[in-house]
Tab-separated table of C-alpha atoms in Angstrom:
chain	number	residue	atom	x	y	z
S	30	GLN	CA	-20.274	2.958	-27.220
S	31	LEU	CA	-17.463	2.454	-24.719
S	32	ALA	CA	-14.952	1.881	-27.502
S	33	ALA	CA	-16.102	5.053	-29.265
S	34	ASP	CA	-15.816	7.076	-26.061
S	35	LEU	CA	-12.321	5.750	-25.429
S	36	GLU	CA	-11.231	6.610	-28.961
S	37	GLN	CA	-12.366	10.199	-28.393
S	38	ILE	CA	-10.399	10.346	-25.138
S	39	VAL	CA	-7.287	9.005	-26.878
S	40	GLN	CA	-7.603	11.586	-29.629
S	41	ASP	CA	-8.060	14.425	-27.132
S	42	LEU	CA	-5.067	13.292	-25.087
S	43	GLY	CA	-2.939	12.838	-28.191
S	44	GLN	CA	-3.436	16.472	-29.149
S	45	SER	CA	-1.839	17.509	-25.860
S	46	GLY	CA	0.986	14.968	-26.050
S	47	HIS	CA	-0.424	12.632	-23.383
S	48	PHE	CA	-1.187	8.924	-23.463
S	49	LEU	CA	-3.811	6.667	-21.886
S	50	TRP	CA	-2.914	3.300	-20.330
S	51	LEU	CA	-5.933	1.003	-20.120
S	52	ALA	CA	-6.058	-2.362	-18.360
S	53	VAL	CA	-9.037	-4.623	-19.112
S	54	ALA	CA	-9.467	-6.555	-15.864
S	55	GLY	CA	-12.296	-8.740	-17.125
S	56	ILE	CA	-15.241	-9.118	-19.492
S	57	TYR	CA	-18.748	-9.852	-18.258
S	58	GLU	CA	-19.585	-13.439	-19.252
S	59	GLY	CA	-16.482	-13.339	-21.450
S	60	LYS	CA	-15.741	-16.278	-23.742
S	61	PRO	CA	-12.294	-17.368	-24.993
S	62	GLU	CA	-12.863	-15.729	-28.369
S	63	ASP	CA	-13.513	-12.376	-26.659
S	64	PHE	CA	-9.922	-12.227	-25.426
S	65	THR	CA	-8.094	-12.750	-28.710
S	66	GLU	CA	-5.756	-10.042	-29.941
S	67	GLN	CA	-7.863	-9.648	-33.077
S	68	LYS	CA	-11.032	-9.053	-31.045
S	69	MET	CA	-9.334	-6.566	-28.729
S	70	GLN	CA	-7.824	-4.668	-31.622
S	71	THR	CA	-11.276	-4.383	-33.176
S	72	LEU	CA	-12.697	-2.919	-29.979
S	73	PHE	CA	-9.761	-0.606	-29.237
S	74	LYS	CA	-8.635	0.544	-32.645
S	75	LEU	CA	-6.404	3.413	-31.516
S	76	PHE	CA	-4.636	1.434	-28.799
S	77	VAL	CA	-1.338	-0.403	-29.000
S	78	LEU	CA	-1.780	-3.890	-27.524
S	79	PRO	CA	1.474	-5.011	-25.851
S	80	SER	CA	2.066	-8.699	-25.214
S	81	LEU	CA	2.397	-8.944	-21.417
S	82	LYS	CA	3.017	-12.635	-20.860
S	83	TYR	CA	5.836	-12.501	-18.325
S	84	PRO	CA	4.848	-12.239	-14.634
S	85	LEU	CA	6.965	-9.444	-13.142
S	86	ARG	CA	5.550	-9.195	-9.621
S	87	SER	CA	5.341	-12.657	-8.077
S	88	THR	CA	7.859	-15.451	-7.629
S	89	LYS	CA	7.766	-18.603	-9.732
S	90	SER	CA	6.295	-20.636	-6.852
S	91	VAL	CA	3.444	-18.167	-6.346
S	92	VAL	CA	2.623	-17.966	-10.058
S	93	GLN	CA	2.633	-21.734	-10.510
S	94	GLU	CA	0.421	-22.235	-7.446
S	95	ALA	CA	-2.024	-19.490	-8.415
S	96	VAL	CA	-2.350	-20.478	-12.066
S	97	GLY	CA	-2.154	-24.237	-11.532
S	98	GLY	CA	-3.345	-26.091	-14.613
S	99	GLN	CA	-5.413	-23.150	-15.868
S	100	ASN	CA	-2.835	-21.463	-18.095
S	101	ASN	CA	-4.058	-20.413	-21.535
S	102	THR	CA	-7.695	-20.659	-20.483
S	103	THR	CA	-10.577	-18.394	-19.508
S	104	VAL	CA	-11.273	-18.233	-15.766
S	105	ASP	CA	-13.848	-16.650	-13.456
S	106	VAL	CA	-12.809	-13.484	-11.632
S	107	ILE	CA	-15.798	-12.045	-9.758
S	108	GLY	CA	-19.493	-11.309	-10.270
S	109	GLY	CA	-19.784	-12.892	-13.718
S	110	LEU	CA	-16.549	-11.318	-14.953
S	111	SER	CA	-14.103	-13.544	-16.787
S	112	SER	CA	-10.473	-13.063	-17.685
S	113	HIS	CA	-8.019	-15.027	-19.810
S	114	VAL	CA	-4.855	-16.492	-18.298
S	115	ASP	CA	-2.036	-16.742	-20.840
S	116	ILE	CA	1.411	-16.328	-19.320
S	117	VAL	CA	4.952	-17.553	-19.844
S	118	ILE	CA	7.076	-18.373	-16.797
S	119	PRO	CA	10.722	-17.696	-17.720
S	120	ASP	CA	13.533	-19.858	-16.350
S	121	ASN	CA	15.266	-16.924	-14.649
S	122	ILE	CA	12.337	-15.852	-12.455
S	123	VAL	CA	13.054	-16.125	-8.696
S	124	GLU	CA	11.850	-19.460	-7.278
S	125	GLY	CA	10.640	-18.037	-3.946
S	126	THR	CA	8.998	-19.627	-0.925
S	127	LYS	CA	6.832	-22.664	-1.635
S	128	PRO	CA	3.129	-21.872	-1.017
S	129	VAL	CA	1.387	-23.694	1.823
S	130	THR	CA	-2.244	-24.855	1.994
S	131	PHE	CA	-4.307	-25.543	5.123
S	132	THR	CA	-7.738	-27.160	4.847
S	133	TYR	CA	-10.893	-27.081	6.950
S	134	GLN	CA	-14.040	-29.193	7.122
S	135	GLY	CA	-17.255	-27.172	6.957
S	136	ARG	CA	-17.506	-23.394	6.987
S	137	ASP	CA	-18.006	-23.252	10.733
S	138	ASN	CA	-14.471	-24.608	11.099
S	139	VAL	CA	-12.715	-22.148	8.788
S	140	GLY	CA	-11.240	-20.456	11.856
S	141	GLU	CA	-8.993	-23.435	12.578
S	142	GLY	CA	-7.479	-23.269	9.100
S	143	VAL	CA	-6.970	-19.532	9.535
S	144	ARG	CA	-5.355	-20.097	12.940
S	145	GLN	CA	-2.833	-22.531	11.458
S	146	ALA	CA	-2.069	-20.114	8.622
S	147	LEU	CA	-1.432	-17.186	10.971
S	148	VAL	CA	0.726	-19.298	13.293
S	149	LEU	CA	2.910	-20.031	10.280
S	150	VAL	CA	2.965	-16.335	9.371
S	151	GLU	CA	4.135	-15.397	12.848
S	152	GLN	CA	6.814	-18.084	12.865
S	153	ALA	CA	8.176	-16.812	9.546
S	154	GLU	CA	7.655	-13.058	9.840
S	155	GLY	CA	6.879	-12.181	13.444
S	156	ARG	CA	4.039	-9.856	14.440
S	157	ARG	CA	3.968	-7.768	11.285
S	158	GLY	CA	0.396	-7.494	9.961
S	159	VAL	CA	-0.426	-9.249	6.683
S	160	ALA	CA	-3.268	-9.153	4.161
S	161	ILE	CA	-5.982	-11.797	4.525
S	162	LEU	CA	-8.065	-12.041	1.361
S	163	THR	CA	-11.313	-13.974	1.143
S	164	THR	CA	-13.061	-14.989	-2.059
S	165	ASP	CA	-16.166	-13.001	-1.202
S	166	TYR	CA	-17.391	-10.757	1.592
S	167	GLY	CA	-19.745	-13.425	2.911
S	168	GLY	CA	-21.354	-11.137	5.491
S	169	PRO	CA	-20.416	-10.389	9.097
S	170	ALA	CA	-20.801	-14.026	10.195
S	171	TRP	CA	-18.151	-15.280	7.743
S	172	CYS	CA	-15.763	-12.487	8.661
S	173	LYS	CA	-16.258	-13.211	12.371
S	174	LYS	CA	-15.226	-16.833	11.795
S	175	ILE	CA	-12.053	-15.708	10.040
S	176	SER	CA	-11.343	-13.091	12.713
S	177	ALA	CA	-11.781	-15.711	15.437
S	178	GLY	CA	-9.091	-17.800	13.759
S	179	VAL	CA	-6.724	-14.829	13.729
S	180	VAL	CA	-7.290	-14.194	17.445
S	181	ALA	CA	-6.862	-17.925	18.204
S	182	ALA	CA	-3.382	-17.639	16.683
S	183	GLY	CA	-2.547	-15.093	19.381
S	184	ARG	CA	-2.783	-12.062	17.121
S	185	PRO	CA	-4.909	-8.904	17.488
S	186	PRO	CA	-8.361	-8.856	15.814
S	187	PRO	CA	-7.937	-7.883	12.130
S	188	ILE	CA	-9.355	-4.712	10.661
S	189	LEU	CA	-12.116	-5.290	8.091
S	190	TYR	CA	-12.124	-3.467	4.752
S	191	THR	CA	-15.027	-4.193	2.385
S	192	GLY	CA	-17.449	-2.395	0.102
S	193	TYR	CA	-20.022	-2.413	2.899
S	194	GLY	CA	-19.521	0.886	4.709
S	195	ASP	CA	-21.601	-0.065	7.736
S	196	VAL	CA	-19.017	-2.667	8.835
S	197	SER	CA	-15.878	-1.560	7.007
S	198	VAL	CA	-13.097	0.763	8.073
S	199	SER	CA	-12.413	3.739	5.791
S	200	SER	CA	-9.700	3.950	3.134
S	201	ALA	CA	-7.915	6.408	5.414
S	202	VAL	CA	-7.610	3.690	8.069
S	203	VAL	CA	-6.182	1.306	5.473
S	204	ALA	CA	-3.682	3.957	4.343
S	205	ALA	CA	-2.569	4.387	7.967
S	206	TRP	CA	-2.315	0.603	8.329
S	207	LEU	CA	0.004	0.428	5.325
S	208	ALA	CA	2.193	3.272	6.554
S	209	ASN	CA	2.445	1.995	10.125
S	210	ARG	CA	3.195	-1.543	9.012
S	211	GLU	CA	6.213	-0.420	7.022
S	212	THR	CA	7.677	1.175	10.153
S	213	GLY	CA	6.986	-1.894	12.287
S	214	GLN	CA	4.214	-0.247	14.290
S	215	GLU	CA	1.246	-2.262	12.963
S	216	GLU	CA	0.611	-5.772	14.233
S	217	ARG	CA	-3.011	-6.074	13.130
S	218	ASP	CA	-3.843	-8.008	9.981
S	219	LEU	CA	-6.102	-6.603	7.258
S	220	LEU	CA	-9.117	-8.712	6.210
S	221	THR	CA	-10.662	-7.825	2.873
S	222	ASP	CA	-12.386	-9.480	-0.095
S	223	GLN	CA	-11.649	-10.124	-3.749
S	224	GLU	CA	-13.566	-7.081	-4.961
S	225	MET	CA	-11.657	-4.609	-2.784
S	226	SER	CA	-8.272	-6.236	-3.397
S	227	ARG	CA	-8.305	-6.301	-7.215
S	228	GLY	CA	-4.993	-4.960	-8.473
S	229	TRP	CA	-3.355	-5.169	-5.059
S	230	GLU	CA	-0.011	-6.681	-4.241
S	231	ASP	CA	1.556	-7.573	-0.891
S	232	ARG	CA	4.647	-9.446	0.237
S	233	THR	CA	2.653	-12.067	2.138
S	234	VAL	CA	-0.969	-12.959	1.438
S	235	VAL	CA	-3.269	-15.394	3.226
S	236	VAL	CA	-6.116	-16.439	0.925
S	237	VAL	CA	-9.245	-17.841	2.575
S	238	SER	CA	-11.544	-19.620	0.141
S	239	LYS	CA	-15.215	-20.178	0.841
S	240	HIS	CA	-16.197	-22.080	-2.301
S	241	GLY	CA	-13.092	-24.027	-3.273
S	242	GLY	CA	-11.080	-23.051	-6.331
S	243	LYS	CA	-13.369	-20.449	-7.936
S	244	GLY	CA	-11.644	-17.068	-8.049
S	245	ILE	CA	-8.714	-18.321	-6.003
S	246	GLU	CA	-6.115	-17.825	-8.736
S	247	ASN	CA	-6.785	-14.081	-8.907
S	248	LEU	CA	-6.331	-13.659	-5.160
S	249	GLY	CA	-3.227	-15.826	-5.163
S	250	MET	CA	-1.577	-13.519	-7.670
S	251	ARG	CA	-1.776	-10.669	-5.144
S	252	ALA	CA	1.133	-12.336	-3.288
S	253	VAL	CA	4.649	-11.257	-4.176
S	254	SER	CA	6.747	-13.768	-2.229
S	255	ARG	CA	4.683	-15.803	0.274
S	256	LEU	CA	1.267	-17.356	-0.456
S	257	ILE	CA	-0.695	-19.265	2.173
S	258	LYS	CA	-4.090	-20.707	1.281
S	259	VAL	CA	-6.935	-21.830	3.549
S	260	MET	CA	-9.224	-24.097	1.538
S	261	PRO	CA	-12.333	-26.212	2.200
S	262	GLU	CA	-11.775	-29.954	1.907
């Protein structure tokens, strides 16, 4: 039904000289065969399917770290959604800063890994706030552990942006954070999760993983030039 509805939208837009750009971010319980060009063309008959295999946002070091050995394979994204990684890294892409990984033993000690990551951030970039992305919301307790690590690094408590309105700041606060940071007036970091950060990009990203490698590649690709990971041992 979705494909039929989209075809109707495309036809309606075409009559007025407009076009629809559609990005399929994932398929629920998707299998490798679901991501083939033939399958996609069957589902989206009126769409042109461009071959977007060259990473245009991130540096070579970030892409290689995020993708790892999972190129040309189907990977988990979030909540049962899968996506297919199939990229080509050209020789002329900027090398960039080598990603750094800090590890921690046990979830109660994640703050120490975060502290080390934010000390490195401050050494490299000063007090400018950065995005801290975690693989899932994990509840207030998990976020408090991460926040404690930020404060232990000598930085202000981060602002929390999640899909849970009772503990999250509003999108207006995030918009102000972005604007103030560009003018050098925002020293706070922004802590958010993989659901809220889908499609984002930022110059520097600190990724805090709760479960190891699952979903980490998607968060890593949010980084443009500097990727720092905090991983469980």
